[in-house]
XYZ file of C-alpha atoms in Angstrom:
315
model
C 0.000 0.000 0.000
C 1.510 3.268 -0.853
C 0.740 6.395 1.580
C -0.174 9.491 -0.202
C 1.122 12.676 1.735
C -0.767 15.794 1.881
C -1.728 18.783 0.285
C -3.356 20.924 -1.959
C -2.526 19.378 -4.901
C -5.402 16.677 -4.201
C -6.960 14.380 -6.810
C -10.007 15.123 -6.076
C -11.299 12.585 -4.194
C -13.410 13.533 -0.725
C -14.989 11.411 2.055
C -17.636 12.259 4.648
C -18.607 15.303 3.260
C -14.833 16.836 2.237
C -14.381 18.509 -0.783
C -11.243 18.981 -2.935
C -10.948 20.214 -6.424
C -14.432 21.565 -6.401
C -16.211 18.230 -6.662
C -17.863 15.464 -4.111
C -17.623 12.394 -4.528
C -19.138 9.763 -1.934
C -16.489 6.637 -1.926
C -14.124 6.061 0.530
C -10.199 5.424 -0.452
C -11.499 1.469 -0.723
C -14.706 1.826 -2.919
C -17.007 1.464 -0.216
C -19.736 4.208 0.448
C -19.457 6.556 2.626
C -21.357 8.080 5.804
C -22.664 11.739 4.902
C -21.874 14.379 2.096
C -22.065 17.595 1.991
C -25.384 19.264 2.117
C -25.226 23.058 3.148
C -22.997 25.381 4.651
C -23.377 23.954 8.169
C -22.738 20.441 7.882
C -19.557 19.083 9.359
C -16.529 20.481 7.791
C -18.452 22.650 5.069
C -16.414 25.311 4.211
C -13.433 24.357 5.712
C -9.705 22.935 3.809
C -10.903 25.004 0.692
C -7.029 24.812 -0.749
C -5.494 23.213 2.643
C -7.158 19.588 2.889
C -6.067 17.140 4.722
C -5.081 14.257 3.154
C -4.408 10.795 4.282
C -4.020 7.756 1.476
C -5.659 9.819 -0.870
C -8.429 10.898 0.154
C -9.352 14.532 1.175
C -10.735 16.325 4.422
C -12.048 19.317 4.215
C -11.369 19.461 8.432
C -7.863 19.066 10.630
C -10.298 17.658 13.802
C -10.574 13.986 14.195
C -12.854 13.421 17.186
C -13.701 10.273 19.194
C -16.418 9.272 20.993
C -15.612 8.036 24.526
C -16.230 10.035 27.363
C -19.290 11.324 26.401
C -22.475 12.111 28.941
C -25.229 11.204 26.266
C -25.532 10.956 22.324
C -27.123 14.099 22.651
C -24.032 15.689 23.948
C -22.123 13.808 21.389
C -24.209 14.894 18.702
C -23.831 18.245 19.517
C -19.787 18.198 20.230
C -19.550 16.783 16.713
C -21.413 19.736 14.592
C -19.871 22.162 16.145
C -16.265 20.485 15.827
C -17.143 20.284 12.267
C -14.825 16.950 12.019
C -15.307 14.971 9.112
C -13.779 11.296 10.786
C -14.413 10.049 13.694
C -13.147 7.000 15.909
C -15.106 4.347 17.330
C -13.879 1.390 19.732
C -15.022 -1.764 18.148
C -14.618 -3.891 21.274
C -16.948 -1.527 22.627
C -19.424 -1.247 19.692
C -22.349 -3.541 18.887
C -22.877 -1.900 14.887
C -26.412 -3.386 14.639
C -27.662 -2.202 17.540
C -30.584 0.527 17.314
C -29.154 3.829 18.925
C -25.900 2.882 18.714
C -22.922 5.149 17.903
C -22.821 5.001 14.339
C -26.474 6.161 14.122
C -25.347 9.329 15.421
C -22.423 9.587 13.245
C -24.572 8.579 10.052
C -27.183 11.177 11.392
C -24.006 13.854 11.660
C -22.827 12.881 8.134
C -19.431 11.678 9.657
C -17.265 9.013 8.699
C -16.598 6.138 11.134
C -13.081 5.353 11.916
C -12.722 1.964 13.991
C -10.117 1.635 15.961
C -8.702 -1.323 17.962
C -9.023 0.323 21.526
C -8.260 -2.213 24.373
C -6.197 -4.419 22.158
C -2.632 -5.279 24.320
C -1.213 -7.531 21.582
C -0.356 -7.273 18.057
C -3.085 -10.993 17.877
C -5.529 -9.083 19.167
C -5.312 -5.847 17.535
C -5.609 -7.662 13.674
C -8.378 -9.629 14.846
C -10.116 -6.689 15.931
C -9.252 -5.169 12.807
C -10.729 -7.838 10.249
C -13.380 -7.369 12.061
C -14.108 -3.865 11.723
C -13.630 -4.531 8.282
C -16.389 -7.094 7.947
C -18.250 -5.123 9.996
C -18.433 -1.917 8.916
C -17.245 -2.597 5.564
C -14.042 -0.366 5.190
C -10.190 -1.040 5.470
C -9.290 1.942 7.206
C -8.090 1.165 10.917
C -6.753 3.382 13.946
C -4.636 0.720 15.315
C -3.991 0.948 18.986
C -1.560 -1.874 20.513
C -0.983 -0.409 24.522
C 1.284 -1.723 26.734
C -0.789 -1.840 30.422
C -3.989 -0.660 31.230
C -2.493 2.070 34.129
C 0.057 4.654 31.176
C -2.188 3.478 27.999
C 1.168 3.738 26.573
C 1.694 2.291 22.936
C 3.890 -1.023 23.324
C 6.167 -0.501 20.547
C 6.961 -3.849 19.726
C 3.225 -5.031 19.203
C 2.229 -2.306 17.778
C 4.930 -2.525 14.724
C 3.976 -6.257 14.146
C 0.583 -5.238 14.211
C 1.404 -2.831 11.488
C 3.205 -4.647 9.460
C 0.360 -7.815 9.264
C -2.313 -5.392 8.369
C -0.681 -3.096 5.483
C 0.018 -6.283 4.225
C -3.404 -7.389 4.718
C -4.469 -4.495 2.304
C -5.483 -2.222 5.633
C -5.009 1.970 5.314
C -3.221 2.023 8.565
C -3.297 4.801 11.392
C -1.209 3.517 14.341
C -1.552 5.567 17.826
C 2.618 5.616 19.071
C 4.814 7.229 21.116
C 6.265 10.679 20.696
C 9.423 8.541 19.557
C 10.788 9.681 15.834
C 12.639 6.525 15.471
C 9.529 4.639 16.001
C 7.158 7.181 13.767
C 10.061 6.415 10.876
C 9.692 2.422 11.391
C 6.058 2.889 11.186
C 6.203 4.992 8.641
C 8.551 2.513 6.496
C 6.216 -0.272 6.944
C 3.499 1.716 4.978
C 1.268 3.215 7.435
C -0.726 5.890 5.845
C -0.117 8.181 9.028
C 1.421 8.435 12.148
C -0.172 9.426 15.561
C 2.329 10.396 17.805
C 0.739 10.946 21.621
C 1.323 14.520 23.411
C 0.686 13.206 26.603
C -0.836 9.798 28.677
C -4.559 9.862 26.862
C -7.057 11.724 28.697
C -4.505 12.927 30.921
C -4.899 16.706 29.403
C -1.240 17.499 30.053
C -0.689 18.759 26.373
C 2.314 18.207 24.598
C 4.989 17.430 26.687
C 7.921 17.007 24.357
C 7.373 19.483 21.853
C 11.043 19.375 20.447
C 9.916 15.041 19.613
C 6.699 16.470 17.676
C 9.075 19.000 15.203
C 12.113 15.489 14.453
C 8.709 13.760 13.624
C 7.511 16.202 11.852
C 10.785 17.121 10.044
C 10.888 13.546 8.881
C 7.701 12.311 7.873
C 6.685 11.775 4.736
C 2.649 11.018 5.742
C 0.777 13.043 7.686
C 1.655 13.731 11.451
C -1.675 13.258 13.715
C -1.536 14.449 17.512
C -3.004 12.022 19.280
C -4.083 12.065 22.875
C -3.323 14.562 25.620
C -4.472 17.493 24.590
C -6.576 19.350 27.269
C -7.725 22.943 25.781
C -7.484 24.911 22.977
C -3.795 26.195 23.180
C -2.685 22.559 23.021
C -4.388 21.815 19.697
C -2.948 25.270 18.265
C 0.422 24.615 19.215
C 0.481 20.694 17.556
C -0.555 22.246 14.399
C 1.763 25.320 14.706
C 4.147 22.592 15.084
C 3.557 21.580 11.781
C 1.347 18.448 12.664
C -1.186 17.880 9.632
C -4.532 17.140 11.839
C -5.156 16.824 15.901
C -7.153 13.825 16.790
C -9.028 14.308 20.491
C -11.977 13.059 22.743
C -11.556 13.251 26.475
C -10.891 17.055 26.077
C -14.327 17.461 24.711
C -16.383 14.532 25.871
C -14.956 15.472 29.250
C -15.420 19.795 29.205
C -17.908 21.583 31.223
C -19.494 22.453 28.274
C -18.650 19.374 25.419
C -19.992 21.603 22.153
C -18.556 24.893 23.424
C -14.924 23.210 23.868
C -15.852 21.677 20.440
C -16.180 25.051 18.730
C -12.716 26.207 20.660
C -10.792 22.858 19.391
C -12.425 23.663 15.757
C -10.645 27.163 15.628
C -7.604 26.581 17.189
C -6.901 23.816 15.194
C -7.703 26.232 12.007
C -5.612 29.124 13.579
C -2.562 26.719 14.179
C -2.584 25.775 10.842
C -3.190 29.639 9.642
C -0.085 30.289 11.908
C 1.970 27.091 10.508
C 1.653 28.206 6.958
C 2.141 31.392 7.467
C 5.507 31.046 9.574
C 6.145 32.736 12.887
C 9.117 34.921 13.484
C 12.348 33.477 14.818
C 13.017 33.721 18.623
C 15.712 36.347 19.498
C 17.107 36.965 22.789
C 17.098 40.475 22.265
C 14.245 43.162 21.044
C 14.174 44.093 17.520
C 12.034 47.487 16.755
C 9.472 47.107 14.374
C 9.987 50.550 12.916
C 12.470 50.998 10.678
C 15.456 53.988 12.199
C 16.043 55.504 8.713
C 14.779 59.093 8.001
C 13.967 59.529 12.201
C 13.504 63.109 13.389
C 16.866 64.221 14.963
C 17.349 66.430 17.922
C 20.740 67.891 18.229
C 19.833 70.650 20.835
C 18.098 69.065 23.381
C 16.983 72.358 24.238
C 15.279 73.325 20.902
C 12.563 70.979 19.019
C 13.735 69.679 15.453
C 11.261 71.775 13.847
C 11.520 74.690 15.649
C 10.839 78.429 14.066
């Protein structure tokens, strides 16, 4: 499988509602169908990407947000944090998940015109994580896979070791892979080598909040990647999802931080512009650091005073 990086030069094709090149086009990377499309102006992700989309294995999205769904008080609440994020993909545990059940999960998400991402939350070994895997595909008929593999149910931590087998079986197994890992750039590069169509390094412990502990990790990842560069996990508030994209990550994936707000949809609005803003700021390029000020005025053709007695202009 070959990973497609970003940018604006897409070919066109959208899912759940994205839009590149002016046209939409309801298939997923695989050929299946999918959830949503874009109906009006204030339908998830309308309006946003425009000549920025984010692209992972070829297909487009017209927003940077990738939300989950754990942690949430009701499907109301859920329903509500997902408009407002605007995301366009969004993860669902399939351990967790009964598909055919009425009210389930991906009734809201088919409701919100959002695509379903399963991933293989729970999973401890690289055994487990396929089989949850092949099932998501049979289940909900698409190849595309967040692949979690953590080491101990207390950190959540990725265990490198299954989680690169686990890799490895399912690109070969014809799966557009999205593996959760460690803010480790050796271990985003191995990844990446085995044909993973992204990489999701973690900021922090997930649904610790902590933000992005090691941003220095996030810019070597970064720096190296040739597929898109996902935050994943510990972001907390607005400022964190800013700074992972002014960091020059392609897309911030979250749940806890909005599930888990005072006010879900409000935080969902915040995460929605500050993920925009970062990227705004990212493109755009911020000024170098100095250690010393630097006037913004330029000093050529100031007024002089020789006399300090007697204005320059005097009679």
């Amino acid at each position: 499988m070959n990973a497609m990086t970003e940018g604006s030069g897409a070919d066109g094709t959208v899912s759940g509602g994205a839009v590149s090149g002016g046209t939409a086009v309801g298939e997923t990377a695989s050929g299946g169908a999918a959830i949503g499309s874009v109906a009006d102006a204030s339908a998830p992700g309308a309006g946003a990407g425009g000549d920025d989309p984010l692209v992972v294995a070829g297909t487009a999205f017209g927003s940077r947000l990738i939300m989950g769904t754990g942690g949430a008080p009701s499907q109301e609440v859920l329903r509500r944090a997902l408009v407002a994020s605007g995301t366009e993909l969004t993860t669902v545990a399939m351990r967790r998940l009964a598909p055919g059940v009425a009210g389930s999960v991906l009734q809201v998400l088919a409701a919100c015109g959002v695509r379903p991402l399963p991933n293989t939350a729970g999973c401890f070994t690289a055994r487990d994580a396929v089989l949850t895997a092949r099932l998501a595909r049979e289940a909900l008929g698409t190849d595309w896979i967040k692949l979690e593999v953590v080491a101990d149910e207390r950190t959540l931590l990725p265990d490198p070791v299954e989680l690169l087998e686990a890799a490895e079986i399912l690109v070969d197994d014809g799966f557009t892979v999205l593996p959760y890992t460690s803010d480790d750039p050796v271990l985003a590069r191995r990844l990446e080598d085995a044909g993973c169509a992204a990489v999701m390094p973690l900021g922090a412990p997930i649904g610790s909040g902590l933000g992005i502990r090691n941003p220095h990790n996030f810019q070597l990842i970064v720096e190296r990647a040739g597929v898109p560069v996902i935050l994943d996990a510990g972001a907390g508030t607005a400022s964190d999802a800013a700074l992972a994209m002014e960091l020059g990550c392609s897309a911030v994936m979250l749940a806890s931080a909005v599930t888990r707000a005072r006010e879900p949809e409000l935080m969902a609005h915040a995460m929605r512009h500050a993920v925009e803003a970062g990227r705004l700021a990212y493109r755009a390029g911020r000024i170098p650091r100095r250690h010393f000020a630097e006037a913004s005025s330029p000093t050529a053709g100031l007024a002089s005073f020789p006399d300090p007695e007697r204005p320059a202009f005097g009679l």
